[in-house]
Amino acid sequence: MPLLPEDTGVARVVCEQLTPEVGELARNKELALDAVRRALADRADIVVLPELTTSGYVFADADEARRTAITADDAFFTDLGDLLAGTRTVVVLGFCEDGGPVLYNSAAVVDASGVRAVYRKTHLWDRETLFFTPGERMAPVVTTPHGRIGVLICYDLEFPEMPRRLATAGADLIAVPTNWPLEERPADERPAEIIQAQAAARANGLYIACADRAGTERGQAWTQGTAVINQYGWITAAAGDERPRVVADLFLHLSREKILSPHNDLLGDRRTDLYAQESPQL
């Protein structure tokens, strides 16, 4: 694919794991705006914030979720667009979307012109199914001055078809707002979610930026697995208990080079003629 005129340089990606409070819409909106202000002070080109940043996550019931729901026309997104005025910065963050009779676990892509895209999570995790309706449209790839940004939300990343589809659609980076519940794991092992993200980046030859949550909400602790992963599957920057945000400078256009060796192309080597066939039962 041809390069855009402005996307051949370094893109600074900032991911910050915030601590929203469930049901505290006004507070959480300001929390998000403050995070973007910090990112702008760091000259960020792309900012990724967690899943359901504006609402919190561990809802008591559907009514509580609905009280935090907003639309893409909400004044919050106007305020965010105003904050980005005069910049080329792009923000990706999660919000509880008011879809009329139903709610969606959504992510918005916002720049100085306003909301560029809204993606509705298609794979709902655990109790999310009690409050949200799964989206019915494939995740978008948004063209920006810094490269092409695909969007997934948390559990979506567990399905290899999702990052692969974004890769074949030309994504250079997948931004992943997420809330990864803390789970037990063997000593000295990375969280399984991070391993999954590394595998997706490596399998598709693109960058992945995950913004996880921090804190504890109604007894639920979080992995705090915020990380930026390069196109080879290696962690470029990672957050943690004492480091809630990461900054990574990336050459996103390198994702478009899928040649692995003089004889191999990561996407070109796919045998799409076989994948639709039934496996023989022997």
Backbone as CSV, one residue per row, in Angstrom:
resi,resn,N_x,N_y,N_z,CA_x,CA_y,CA_z,C_x,C_y,C_z
1,MET,0.842,-1.198,0.000,0.000,0.000,0.000,0.877,1.249,0.000
2,PRO,0.493,2.297,-0.726,1.308,3.510,-0.741,1.260,4.213,0.603
3,LEU,2.355,4.883,0.915,2.409,5.650,2.155,1.660,6.957,1.999
4,LEU,1.079,7.400,3.100,0.498,8.730,3.110,1.617,9.761,3.184
5,PRO,1.372,10.985,2.722,2.452,11.974,2.683,3.068,12.260,4.042
6,GLU,2.266,12.113,5.141,2.749,12.569,6.436,3.047,11.436,7.418
7,ASP,2.964,10.170,6.968,3.041,9.108,7.961,4.308,8.276,7.894
8,THR,5.391,8.847,7.405,6.636,8.103,7.280,7.588,8.381,8.438
9,GLY,7.219,9.268,9.351,8.092,9.588,10.469,7.700,8.852,11.735
10,VAL,8.246,9.320,12.838,7.985,8.709,14.134,6.623,9.152,14.650
11,ALA,5.858,8.198,15.151,4.597,8.500,15.838,4.786,8.211,17.317
12,ARG,4.509,9.181,18.149,4.618,8.983,19.595,3.291,8.466,20.131
13,VAL,3.307,7.277,20.710,2.119,6.638,21.266,2.192,6.689,22.782
14,VAL,1.129,7.185,23.395,1.024,7.237,24.856,-0.188,6.424,25.282
15,CYS,0.026,5.478,26.177,-1.059,4.697,26.776,-1.035,4.943,28.279
16,GLU,-2.192,5.203,28.843,-2.244,5.427,30.294,-3.360,4.596,30.904
17,GLN,-3.018,3.853,31.969,-4.018,3.057,32.664,-4.597,3.897,33.798
18,LEU,-5.864,4.232,33.637,-6.563,5.105,34.571,-7.327,4.282,35.601
19,THR,-7.909,4.995,36.574,-8.718,4.356,37.614,-10.085,5.034,37.654
20,PRO,-10.948,4.735,36.682,-12.304,5.297,36.727,-13.068,4.749,37.929
21,GLU,-14.117,5.457,38.314,-15.014,4.996,39.376,-16.363,4.672,38.751
22,VAL,-16.831,3.480,38.999,-18.066,3.033,38.373,-19.207,3.979,38.730
23,GLY,-19.918,4.440,37.712,-21.065,5.320,37.914,-20.745,6.796,38.028
24,GLU,-19.461,7.160,38.135,-19.072,8.564,38.337,-18.741,9.212,36.991
25,LEU,-19.773,9.489,36.224,-19.592,9.938,34.846,-18.801,11.239,34.761
26,ALA,-19.195,12.255,35.523,-18.528,13.553,35.444,-17.057,13.431,35.845
27,ARG,-16.804,12.711,36.929,-15.423,12.531,37.371,-14.603,11.809,36.316
28,ASN,-15.165,10.767,35.735,-14.417,9.965,34.773,-14.131,10.738,33.487
29,LYS,-15.072,11.579,33.081,-14.819,12.418,31.907,-13.609,13.317,32.145
30,GLU,-13.561,13.934,33.314,-12.447,14.824,33.623,-11.146,14.037,33.753
31,LEU,-11.233,12.821,34.278,-10.063,11.951,34.373,-9.475,11.700,32.986
32,ALA,-10.356,11.441,32.022,-9.906,11.195,30.656,-9.294,12.448,30.042
33,LEU,-9.943,13.584,30.230,-9.413,14.833,29.675,-8.056,15.175,30.277
34,ASP,-7.896,14.945,31.577,-6.605,15.195,32.221,-5.519,14.299,31.628
35,ALA,-5.864,13.033,31.357,-4.888,12.121,30.769,-4.469,12.601,29.390
36,VAL,-5.419,13.111,28.623,-5.086,13.629,27.291,-4.222,14.874,27.417
37,ARG,-4.502,15.717,28.389,-3.648,16.900,28.602,-2.207,16.482,28.885
38,ARG,-2.024,15.463,29.719,-0.668,14.984,30.006,-0.006,14.441,28.745
39,ALA,-0.777,13.723,27.957,-0.225,13.159,26.728,0.174,14.261,25.746
40,LEU,-0.647,15.291,25.656,-0.315,16.404,24.773,0.957,17.105,25.248
41,ALA,1.136,17.205,26.562,2.363,17.799,27.097,3.583,16.969,26.720
42,ASP,3.364,15.682,26.501,4.443,14.790,26.061,4.542,14.712,24.543
43,ARG,3.794,15.571,23.843,3.803,15.626,22.379,3.323,14.313,21.757
44,ALA,2.278,13.764,22.332,1.732,12.512,21.829,1.060,12.705,20.476
45,ASP,1.229,11.739,19.610,0.500,11.684,18.341,-0.734,10.794,18.450
46,ILE,-0.615,9.723,19.218,-1.715,8.775,19.415,-1.824,8.492,20.901
47,VAL,-3.035,8.599,21.431,-3.282,8.353,22.859,-4.300,7.237,22.976
48,VAL,-4.009,6.251,23.808,-4.933,5.153,24.047,-5.251,5.102,25.535
49,LEU,-6.548,5.100,25.861,-7.027,5.028,27.238,-7.884,3.775,27.400
50,PRO,-8.211,3.385,28.633,-8.829,2.072,28.858,-10.251,1.916,28.322
51,GLU,-10.696,0.686,28.370,-12.074,0.296,28.083,-13.008,0.951,29.104
52,LEU,-14.165,1.420,28.639,-15.195,2.015,29.505,-14.616,3.070,30.446
53,THR,-13.731,3.897,29.901,-13.090,4.948,30.699,-14.109,5.869,31.351
54,THR,-15.151,6.237,30.637,-16.078,7.250,31.145,-17.089,6.705,32.145
55,SER,-17.206,5.395,32.263,-18.295,4.822,33.061,-17.856,3.943,34.214
56,GLY,-16.632,3.412,34.166,-16.301,2.304,35.051,-16.831,1.011,34.470
57,TYR,-16.571,-0.091,35.159,-16.799,-1.400,34.547,-17.723,-2.318,35.348
58,VAL,-17.534,-2.413,36.661,-18.231,-3.430,37.458,-19.603,-2.891,37.878
59,PHE,-20.535,-2.898,36.936,-21.868,-2.369,37.199,-22.649,-3.310,38.117
60,ALA,-23.459,-2.706,38.975,-24.334,-3.507,39.835,-25.481,-4.098,39.032
61,ASP,-25.996,-3.323,38.088,-27.125,-3.782,37.283,-27.192,-2.942,36.012
62,ALA,-28.136,-3.285,35.151,-28.264,-2.601,33.869,-28.654,-1.136,34.044
63,ASP,-29.440,-0.831,35.063,-29.828,0.557,35.290,-28.616,1.426,35.607
64,GLU,-27.698,0.894,36.395,-26.497,1.664,36.713,-25.666,1.897,35.458
65,ALA,-25.563,0.888,34.625,-24.838,1.061,33.368,-25.491,2.138,32.507
66,ARG,-26.809,2.120,32.419,-27.507,3.090,31.587,-27.310,4.517,32.082
67,ARG,-27.189,4.703,33.389,-26.994,6.060,33.921,-25.653,6.658,33.513
68,THR,-24.721,5.822,33.088,-23.416,6.322,32.651,-23.296,6.363,31.129
69,ALA,-24.338,5.978,30.418,-24.255,5.855,28.962,-24.332,7.221,28.288
70,ILE,-23.532,7.397,27.258,-23.530,8.624,26.472,-23.514,8.248,24.988
71,THR,-23.817,9.204,24.144,-23.735,8.996,22.702,-22.484,9.688,22.157
72,ALA,-22.201,9.441,20.897,-21.051,10.089,20.261,-21.264,11.586,20.101
73,ASP,-22.486,12.058,20.334,-22.775,13.495,20.268,-22.642,14.175,21.625
74,ASP,-22.254,13.437,22.647,-22.160,13.997,23.988,-21.138,15.140,24.034
75,ALA,-21.385,16.083,24.941,-20.496,17.240,25.079,-19.069,16.824,25.430
76,PHE,-18.910,15.656,26.038,-17.565,15.180,26.365,-16.697,15.087,25.118
77,PHE,-17.256,14.571,24.037,-16.464,14.425,22.825,-16.205,15.778,22.161
78,THR,-17.122,16.709,22.339,-16.860,18.076,21.878,-15.711,18.681,22.658
79,ASP,-15.727,18.503,23.981,-14.640,19.016,24.824,-13.313,18.366,24.444
80,LEU,-13.349,17.079,24.162,-12.119,16.381,23.784,-11.607,16.898,22.443
81,GLY,-12.499,17.093,21.477,-12.097,17.643,20.187,-11.514,19.039,20.329
82,ASP,-12.121,19.851,21.205,-11.604,21.201,21.447,-10.203,21.142,22.057
83,LEU,-10.003,20.186,22.957,-8.694,20.023,23.587,-7.622,19.669,22.553
84,LEU,-8.039,18.965,21.508,-7.103,18.542,20.467,-6.939,19.572,19.357
85,ALA,-7.685,20.684,19.441,-7.641,21.709,18.392,-6.206,22.170,18.138
86,GLY,-5.858,22.279,16.873,-4.526,22.731,16.498,-3.470,21.640,16.543
87,THR,-3.861,20.407,16.867,-2.928,19.288,16.899,-3.335,18.251,15.855
88,ARG,-2.464,17.283,15.637,-2.790,16.131,14.809,-2.953,14.875,15.672
89,THR,-3.129,15.091,16.961,-3.218,13.981,17.908,-4.542,13.240,17.760
90,VAL,-4.472,11.935,17.875,-5.635,11.051,17.784,-5.781,10.329,19.123
91,VAL,-7.009,10.295,19.645,-7.289,9.641,20.924,-8.246,8.480,20.686
92,VAL,-7.938,7.345,21.302,-8.824,6.177,21.272,-9.150,5.823,22.718
93,LEU,-10.444,5.798,23.055,-10.824,5.482,24.435,-12.174,4.804,24.467
94,GLY,-12.411,4.046,25.545,-13.654,3.321,25.683,-14.715,4.115,26.405
95,PHE,-15.993,3.870,26.034,-17.112,4.519,26.714,-18.330,3.621,26.642
96,CYS,-19.248,3.836,27.566,-20.530,3.127,27.574,-21.463,3.894,26.643
97,GLU,-21.823,3.272,25.524,-22.583,3.982,24.495,-24.079,3.741,24.633
98,ASP,-24.810,4.834,24.631,-26.265,4.792,24.622,-26.722,4.541,23.190
99,GLY,-27.207,3.321,22.963,-27.676,2.959,21.631,-29.178,2.955,21.518
100,GLY,-29.834,3.798,22.344,-31.294,3.820,22.338,-31.828,2.741,23.246
101,PRO,-32.448,1.715,22.697,-32.986,0.657,23.554,-31.917,-0.257,24.132
102,VAL,-30.693,-0.202,23.582,-29.623,-1.079,24.055,-28.378,-0.252,24.366
103,LEU,-27.439,-0.894,25.068,-26.153,-0.280,25.385,-25.050,-1.050,24.674
104,TYR,-23.982,-0.336,24.341,-22.824,-0.950,23.727,-21.567,-0.615,24.522
105,ASN,-20.664,-1.567,24.583,-19.320,-1.331,25.101,-18.506,-0.861,23.901
106,SER,-18.251,0.431,23.838,-17.735,1.033,22.605,-16.396,1.721,22.816
107,ALA,-15.730,1.998,21.703,-14.514,2.810,21.695,-14.666,3.869,20.621
108,ALA,-14.220,5.069,20.942,-14.275,6.184,20.003,-12.872,6.562,19.559
109,VAL,-12.760,6.929,18.292,-11.528,7.489,17.744,-11.804,8.968,17.499
110,VAL,-11.048,9.821,18.171,-11.333,11.260,18.194,-10.086,12.037,17.803
111,ASP,-10.268,13.059,16.960,-9.193,14.013,16.701,-9.771,15.419,16.747
112,ALA,-9.023,16.395,16.274,-9.469,17.788,16.376,-10.755,18.049,15.603
113,SER,-11.075,17.218,14.646,-12.310,17.392,13.873,-13.527,16.783,14.571
114,GLY,-13.288,16.018,15.648,-14.390,15.383,16.367,-14.252,13.870,16.349
115,VAL,-15.371,13.186,16.508,-15.374,11.724,16.528,-15.221,11.201,15.102
116,ARG,-14.144,10.470,14.866,-13.886,9.916,13.537,-14.574,8.569,13.341
117,ALA,-14.659,7.785,14.406,-15.258,6.457,14.302,-15.664,5.981,15.677
118,VAL,-16.675,5.141,15.712,-17.082,4.448,16.935,-17.140,2.958,16.620
119,TYR,-16.460,2.184,17.442,-16.489,0.725,17.300,-17.220,0.125,18.497
120,ARG,-18.156,-0.769,18.221,-18.916,-1.455,19.260,-18.368,-2.862,19.453
121,LYS,-17.908,-3.149,20.643,-17.263,-4.429,20.954,-18.131,-5.600,20.501
122,THR,-17.525,-6.517,19.771,-18.291,-7.616,19.200,-18.208,-8.901,20.018
123,HIS,-17.210,-9.002,20.891,-17.042,-10.186,21.731,-17.128,-9.746,23.194
124,LEU,-18.240,-10.027,23.829,-18.480,-9.569,25.198,-17.968,-10.593,26.199
125,TRP,-17.358,-10.086,27.267,-16.758,-10.945,28.282,-17.643,-11.045,29.524
126,ASP,-17.955,-12.260,29.936,-18.575,-12.565,31.223,-19.816,-11.693,31.462
127,ARG,-19.841,-10.904,32.551,-21.036,-10.152,32.941,-21.352,-9.003,31.994
128,GLU,-20.455,-8.689,31.080,-20.789,-7.685,30.065,-22.046,-8.085,29.302
129,THR,-22.262,-9.386,29.163,-23.439,-9.863,28.429,-24.740,-9.500,29.126
130,LEU,-24.677,-9.117,30.404,-25.872,-8.722,31.147,-26.286,-7.289,30.847
131,PHE,-25.348,-6.498,30.342,-25.602,-5.065,30.177,-25.532,-4.597,28.727
132,PHE,-24.694,-5.258,27.935,-24.389,-4.753,26.599,-24.905,-5.687,25.501
133,THR,-25.120,-5.086,24.345,-25.427,-5.816,23.120,-24.164,-5.857,22.273
134,PRO,-23.800,-7.012,21.721,-22.593,-7.056,20.890,-22.766,-6.265,19.603
135,GLY,-21.699,-5.622,19.176,-21.734,-4.903,17.910,-21.886,-5.843,16.740
136,GLU,-22.381,-5.310,15.635,-22.655,-6.121,14.447,-21.795,-5.727,13.252
137,ARG,-20.834,-4.826,13.471,-19.980,-4.393,12.357,-18.522,-4.649,12.699
138,MET,-17.750,-5.004,11.693,-16.333,-5.269,11.873,-15.617,-4.014,12.363
139,ALA,-14.581,-4.222,13.131,-13.789,-3.114,13.677,-13.223,-2.259,12.542
140,PRO,-13.135,-0.938,12.763,-12.686,-0.035,11.701,-11.168,0.101,11.633
141,VAL,-10.705,0.581,10.498,-9.340,1.068,10.328,-9.447,2.533,9.926
142,VAL,-8.883,3.409,10.755,-9.025,4.853,10.561,-7.705,5.423,10.041
143,THR,-7.768,6.107,8.912,-6.577,6.736,8.346,-6.298,8.053,9.070
144,THR,-5.085,8.196,9.572,-4.680,9.398,10.304,-3.365,9.905,9.711
145,PRO,-2.920,11.101,10.095,-1.630,11.582,9.600,-0.448,10.720,10.026
146,HIS,-0.660,9.853,11.021,0.440,9.051,11.573,0.444,7.618,11.064
147,GLY,-0.612,7.222,10.395,-0.745,5.857,9.924,-2.177,5.392,10.074
148,ARG,-2.407,4.141,9.788,-3.752,3.582,9.827,-3.954,2.866,11.160
149,ILE,-4.972,3.285,11.891,-5.215,2.762,13.237,-6.445,1.873,13.224
150,GLY,-6.265,0.613,13.585,-7.381,-0.292,13.812,-7.760,-0.260,15.284
151,VAL,-8.984,-0.667,15.598,-9.477,-0.612,16.973,-10.103,-1.951,17.350
152,LEU,-9.688,-2.485,18.490,-10.344,-3.625,19.124,-10.538,-3.290,20.593
153,ILE,-11.401,-4.043,21.266,-11.638,-3.823,22.689,-11.441,-5.141,23.429
154,CYS,-10.445,-5.185,24.290,-10.235,-6.245,25.273,-10.394,-7.647,24.687
155,TYR,-11.477,-8.344,25.019,-11.693,-9.748,24.660,-11.663,-9.980,23.155
156,ASP,-11.932,-8.944,22.357,-11.828,-9.073,20.897,-10.472,-9.626,20.483
157,LEU,-9.431,-9.243,21.226,-8.073,-9.609,20.840,-7.817,-11.104,20.988
158,GLU,-8.677,-11.791,21.744,-8.506,-13.233,21.949,-8.902,-14.036,20.703
159,PHE,-9.517,-13.393,19.746,-9.989,-14.077,18.540,-9.058,-13.713,17.385
160,PRO,-8.214,-14.639,16.930,-7.199,-14.297,15.930,-7.765,-13.691,14.653
161,GLU,-9.031,-14.007,14.351,-9.633,-13.449,13.135,-9.712,-11.920,13.185
162,MET,-9.821,-11.356,14.386,-10.010,-9.906,14.487,-8.739,-9.133,14.106
163,PRO,-7.600,-9.371,14.761,-6.403,-8.649,14.311,-5.994,-8.999,12.889
164,ARG,-6.246,-10.254,12.460,-5.894,-10.613,11.083,-6.710,-9.798,10.093
165,ARG,-8.001,-9.619,10.388,-8.847,-8.840,9.474,-8.388,-7.389,9.413
166,LEU,-7.981,-6.834,10.551,-7.478,-5.458,10.543,-6.153,-5.366,9.796
167,ALA,-5.328,-6.400,9.925,-4.057,-6.411,9.191,-4.303,-6.435,7.690
168,THR,-5.211,-7.275,7.234,-5.481,-7.345,5.796,-6.185,-6.095,5.288
169,ALA,-6.806,-5.333,6.205,-7.427,-4.062,5.830,-6.430,-2.915,5.845
170,GLY,-5.173,-3.200,6.199,-4.129,-2.189,6.108,-3.757,-1.493,7.387
171,ALA,-4.189,-2.004,8.549,-3.849,-1.349,9.813,-2.341,-1.406,10.062
172,ASP,-1.795,-0.281,10.536,-0.398,-0.223,10.968,-0.285,-0.479,12.467
173,LEU,-1.307,-0.053,13.193,-1.351,-0.149,14.649,-2.764,-0.553,15.041
174,ILE,-2.882,-1.452,16.022,-4.179,-1.732,16.615,-4.185,-1.136,18.016
175,ALA,-5.108,-0.219,18.254,-5.295,0.378,19.578,-6.333,-0.447,20.323
176,VAL,-6.003,-0.850,21.550,-6.860,-1.761,22.299,-7.161,-1.184,23.683
177,PRO,-8.259,-0.435,23.837,-8.725,-0.119,25.187,-9.170,-1.412,25.869
178,THR,-8.737,-1.645,27.110,-9.027,-2.924,27.739,-9.188,-2.781,29.248
179,ASN,-9.910,-3.718,29.831,-9.979,-3.912,31.288,-9.680,-5.382,31.514
180,TRP,-8.447,-5.729,31.833,-8.064,-7.123,32.022,-8.154,-7.487,33.493
181,PRO,-9.139,-8.286,33.903,-9.218,-8.702,35.305,-7.951,-9.461,35.707
182,LEU,-7.481,-9.183,36.911,-6.275,-9.851,37.403,-6.578,-11.324,37.658
183,GLU,-5.741,-12.201,37.103,-5.886,-13.640,37.294,-4.564,-14.228,37.774
184,GLU,-4.649,-15.340,38.477,-3.446,-16.030,38.905,-2.687,-16.552,37.687
185,ARG,-1.364,-16.554,37.804,-0.535,-17.095,36.736,0.742,-17.656,37.353
186,PRO,1.402,-18.543,36.636,2.651,-19.107,37.155,3.680,-18.018,37.422
187,ALA,4.526,-18.259,38.408,5.579,-17.300,38.744,6.446,-17.023,37.529
188,ASP,6.816,-15.752,37.394,7.713,-15.296,36.331,7.099,-15.346,34.939
189,GLU,5.802,-15.568,34.851,5.127,-15.545,33.563,4.432,-14.206,33.345
190,ARG,4.415,-13.759,32.109,3.638,-12.575,31.771,2.158,-12.925,31.809
191,PRO,1.287,-11.921,31.980,-0.153,-12.194,31.869,-0.481,-12.810,30.515
192,ALA,-1.415,-13.747,30.519,-1.783,-14.415,29.269,-2.282,-13.415,28.233
193,GLU,-2.934,-12.346,28.689,-3.452,-11.346,27.748,-2.318,-10.655,26.991
194,ILE,-1.206,-10.409,27.691,-0.050,-9.800,27.041,0.560,-10.768,26.032
195,ILE,0.653,-12.044,26.415,1.171,-13.050,25.487,0.304,-13.112,24.233
196,GLN,-1.019,-13.045,24.440,-1.942,-13.055,23.302,-1.699,-11.849,22.397
197,ALA,-1.504,-10.671,22.995,-1.253,-9.467,22.204,0.064,-9.571,21.446
198,GLN,1.089,-10.131,22.093,2.366,-10.320,21.407,2.214,-11.258,20.219
199,ALA,1.477,-12.335,20.424,1.268,-13.292,19.331,0.522,-12.646,18.172
200,ALA,-0.491,-11.820,18.490,-1.258,-11.156,17.435,-0.384,-10.179,16.654
201,ALA,0.467,-9.449,17.370,1.358,-8.509,16.695,2.324,-9.253,15.779
202,ARG,2.891,-10.332,16.284,3.858,-11.104,15.492,3.194,-11.785,14.305
203,ALA,2.017,-12.362,14.524,1.344,-13.104,13.458,0.901,-12.196,12.324
204,ASN,0.706,-10.912,12.638,0.178,-9.987,11.628,1.159,-8.899,11.230
205,GLY,2.322,-8.858,11.882,3.347,-7.906,11.505,2.934,-6.470,11.691
206,LEU,2.258,-6.173,12.813,1.852,-4.793,13.084,2.010,-4.468,14.565
207,TYR,1.924,-3.180,14.876,2.048,-2.715,16.258,0.711,-2.842,16.973
208,ILE,0.780,-3.094,18.271,-0.412,-3.135,19.108,-0.160,-2.312,20.361
209,ALA,-1.107,-1.435,20.695,-1.012,-0.601,21.892,-2.220,-0.873,22.775
210,CYS,-1.983,-1.450,23.949,-3.046,-1.826,24.879,-3.030,-0.892,26.082
211,ALA,-4.176,-0.306,26.405,-4.316,0.527,27.604,-5.238,-0.186,28.578
212,ASP,-4.673,-0.694,29.669,-5.408,-1.440,30.681,-5.839,-0.503,31.806
213,ARG,-6.566,-1.060,32.765,-7.018,-0.304,33.931,-6.063,-0.460,35.091
214,ALA,-6.236,0.414,36.087,-5.522,0.314,37.354,-6.548,0.345,38.487
215,GLY,-6.054,0.145,39.707,-6.915,0.226,40.882,-7.727,-1.033,41.092
216,THR,-8.672,-0.938,42.035,-9.604,-2.024,42.336,-11.014,-1.455,42.315
217,GLU,-11.925,-2.122,41.648,-13.299,-1.643,41.537,-14.249,-2.717,42.047
218,ARG,-14.933,-2.404,43.163,-15.880,-3.338,43.773,-15.268,-4.726,43.944
219,GLY,-14.050,-4.736,44.439,-13.356,-5.972,44.724,-12.602,-6.568,43.559
220,GLN,-12.782,-6.023,42.372,-12.097,-6.549,41.187,-10.778,-5.804,40.967
221,ALA,-9.682,-6.539,41.046,-8.372,-5.974,40.732,-8.087,-6.181,39.249
222,TRP,-7.145,-5.391,38.732,-6.853,-5.412,37.303,-5.403,-5.798,37.058
223,THR,-5.150,-6.335,35.890,-3.818,-6.815,35.535,-2.810,-5.681,35.446
224,GLN,-3.255,-4.491,35.094,-2.372,-3.346,34.865,-1.325,-3.701,33.806
225,GLY,-1.846,-4.236,32.704,-0.982,-4.761,31.661,-0.741,-3.829,30.488
226,THR,-0.903,-2.534,30.701,-0.693,-1.565,29.621,0.664,-1.793,28.947
227,ALA,0.651,-1.898,27.623,1.886,-2.198,26.897,1.791,-1.772,25.446
228,VAL,2.931,-1.455,24.879,3.067,-1.216,23.443,3.971,-2.311,22.892
229,ILE,3.515,-2.971,21.840,4.187,-4.142,21.274,4.534,-3.847,19.826
230,ASN,5.760,-4.198,19.433,6.168,-3.868,18.065,5.719,-4.937,17.069
231,GLN,6.046,-4.708,15.813,5.532,-5.559,14.736,6.163,-6.939,14.723
232,TYR,7.180,-7.154,15.546,7.786,-8.479,15.664,7.260,-9.249,16.878
233,GLY,6.386,-8.607,17.639,5.816,-9.265,18.800,6.546,-8.995,20.103
234,TRP,7.497,-8.084,20.093,8.257,-7.789,21.309,7.694,-6.549,22.008
235,ILE,7.734,-6.560,23.333,7.236,-5.435,24.118,8.212,-4.271,24.022
236,THR,7.717,-3.148,23.540,8.520,-1.934,23.432,8.488,-1.129,24.719
237,ALA,7.315,-1.090,25.352,7.156,-0.363,26.613,6.012,-0.997,27.382
238,ALA,6.145,-1.049,28.712,5.107,-1.657,29.542,4.940,-0.876,30.829
239,ALA,3.698,-0.800,31.298,3.391,-0.124,32.554,3.363,-1.155,33.685
240,GLY,2.905,-0.722,34.848,2.829,-1.618,36.002,2.321,-0.870,37.206
241,ASP,2.511,-1.451,38.387,1.991,-0.862,39.615,2.507,0.560,39.838
242,GLU,3.762,0.766,39.579,4.393,2.056,39.862,4.557,2.924,38.621
243,ARG,4.146,2.419,37.497,4.325,3.157,36.240,3.048,3.071,35.434
244,PRO,2.106,4.001,35.636,0.779,3.870,35.042,0.677,4.271,33.580
245,ARG,1.728,4.812,33.008,1.645,5.242,31.617,2.938,4.916,30.891
246,VAL,2.810,4.723,29.591,3.987,4.430,28.779,4.006,5.361,27.581
247,VAL,5.203,5.649,27.133,5.427,6.474,25.946,6.355,5.703,25.024
248,ALA,5.944,5.545,23.779,6.758,4.805,22.811,6.769,5.539,21.478
249,ASP,7.944,5.696,20.902,8.099,6.314,19.591,8.228,5.206,18.549
250,LEU,7.293,5.181,17.592,7.188,4.070,16.654,7.226,4.558,15.208
251,PHE,7.854,3.782,14.344,7.789,4.006,12.899,6.668,3.122,12.364
252,LEU,5.444,3.621,12.424,4.294,2.779,12.117,4.281,2.273,10.679
253,HIS,4.872,3.031,9.762,4.834,2.592,8.368,5.614,1.296,8.151
254,LEU,6.465,0.913,9.115,7.200,-0.342,8.975,6.270,-1.548,9.042
255,SER,5.063,-1.355,9.584,4.089,-2.451,9.603,3.690,-2.885,8.203
256,ARG,3.911,-2.042,7.232,3.471,-2.370,5.871,4.450,-3.283,5.143
257,GLU,5.594,-3.507,5.746,6.579,-4.417,5.162,6.357,-5.808,5.761
258,LYS,5.788,-6.706,5.002,5.445,-8.040,5.504,6.427,-9.124,5.032
259,ILE,7.504,-8.728,4.392,8.484,-9.705,3.913,9.321,-10.193,5.090
260,LEU,9.343,-11.506,5.301,10.075,-12.105,6.411,11.442,-12.638,5.989
261,SER,11.549,-13.042,4.758,12.801,-13.565,4.216,12.744,-13.375,2.706
262,PRO,13.823,-13.653,1.999,13.749,-13.528,0.538,12.668,-14.404,-0.094
263,HIS,12.157,-15.363,0.676,11.194,-16.305,0.116,9.840,-16.294,0.827
264,ASN,9.654,-15.374,1.764,8.426,-15.412,2.567,7.815,-14.038,2.758
265,ASP,6.495,-13.996,2.668,5.705,-12.792,2.933,4.605,-13.173,3.924
266,LEU,4.528,-12.458,5.028,3.659,-12.845,6.135,2.206,-12.998,5.717
267,LEU,1.705,-12.074,4.926,0.331,-12.169,4.459,0.230,-12.876,3.115
268,GLY,1.231,-12.701,2.285,1.201,-13.317,0.964,1.286,-14.832,0.998
269,ASP,1.878,-15.387,2.058,2.027,-16.834,2.166,0.755,-17.538,2.650
270,ARG,-0.256,-16.790,2.993,-1.487,-17.426,3.475,-2.089,-18.298,2.365
271,ARG,-2.618,-19.445,2.759,-3.272,-20.353,1.811,-4.782,-20.189,1.943
272,THR,-5.270,-19.073,1.458,-6.704,-18.798,1.577,-7.545,-19.774,0.774
273,ASP,-6.903,-20.459,-0.191,-7.635,-21.462,-0.961,-7.971,-22.688,-0.111
274,LEU,-7.226,-22.887,0.996,-7.449,-24.036,1.867,-8.317,-23.723,3.077
275,TYR,-8.274,-22.474,3.530,-8.857,-22.162,4.837,-10.372,-22.365,4.879
276,ALA,-11.017,-22.259,3.754,-12.477,-22.444,3.730,-12.874,-23.914,3.574
277,GLN,-11.891,-24.777,3.348,-12.207,-26.190,3.179,-12.513,-26.851,4.515
278,GLU,-13.306,-27.887,4.472,-13.554,-28.708,5.646,-12.314,-29.560,5.918
279,SER,-11.957,-29.701,7.211,-10.850,-30.582,7.564,-11.287,-32.031,7.416
280,PRO,-10.446,-32.864,6.806,-10.821,-34.270,6.658,-10.918,-34.984,8.012
281,GLN,-11.920,-35.796,8.185,-12.096,-36.602,9.395,-11.494,-37.975,9.142
282,LEU,-10.347,-38.233,9.770,-9.597,-39.460,9.486,-9.821,-40.510,10.590
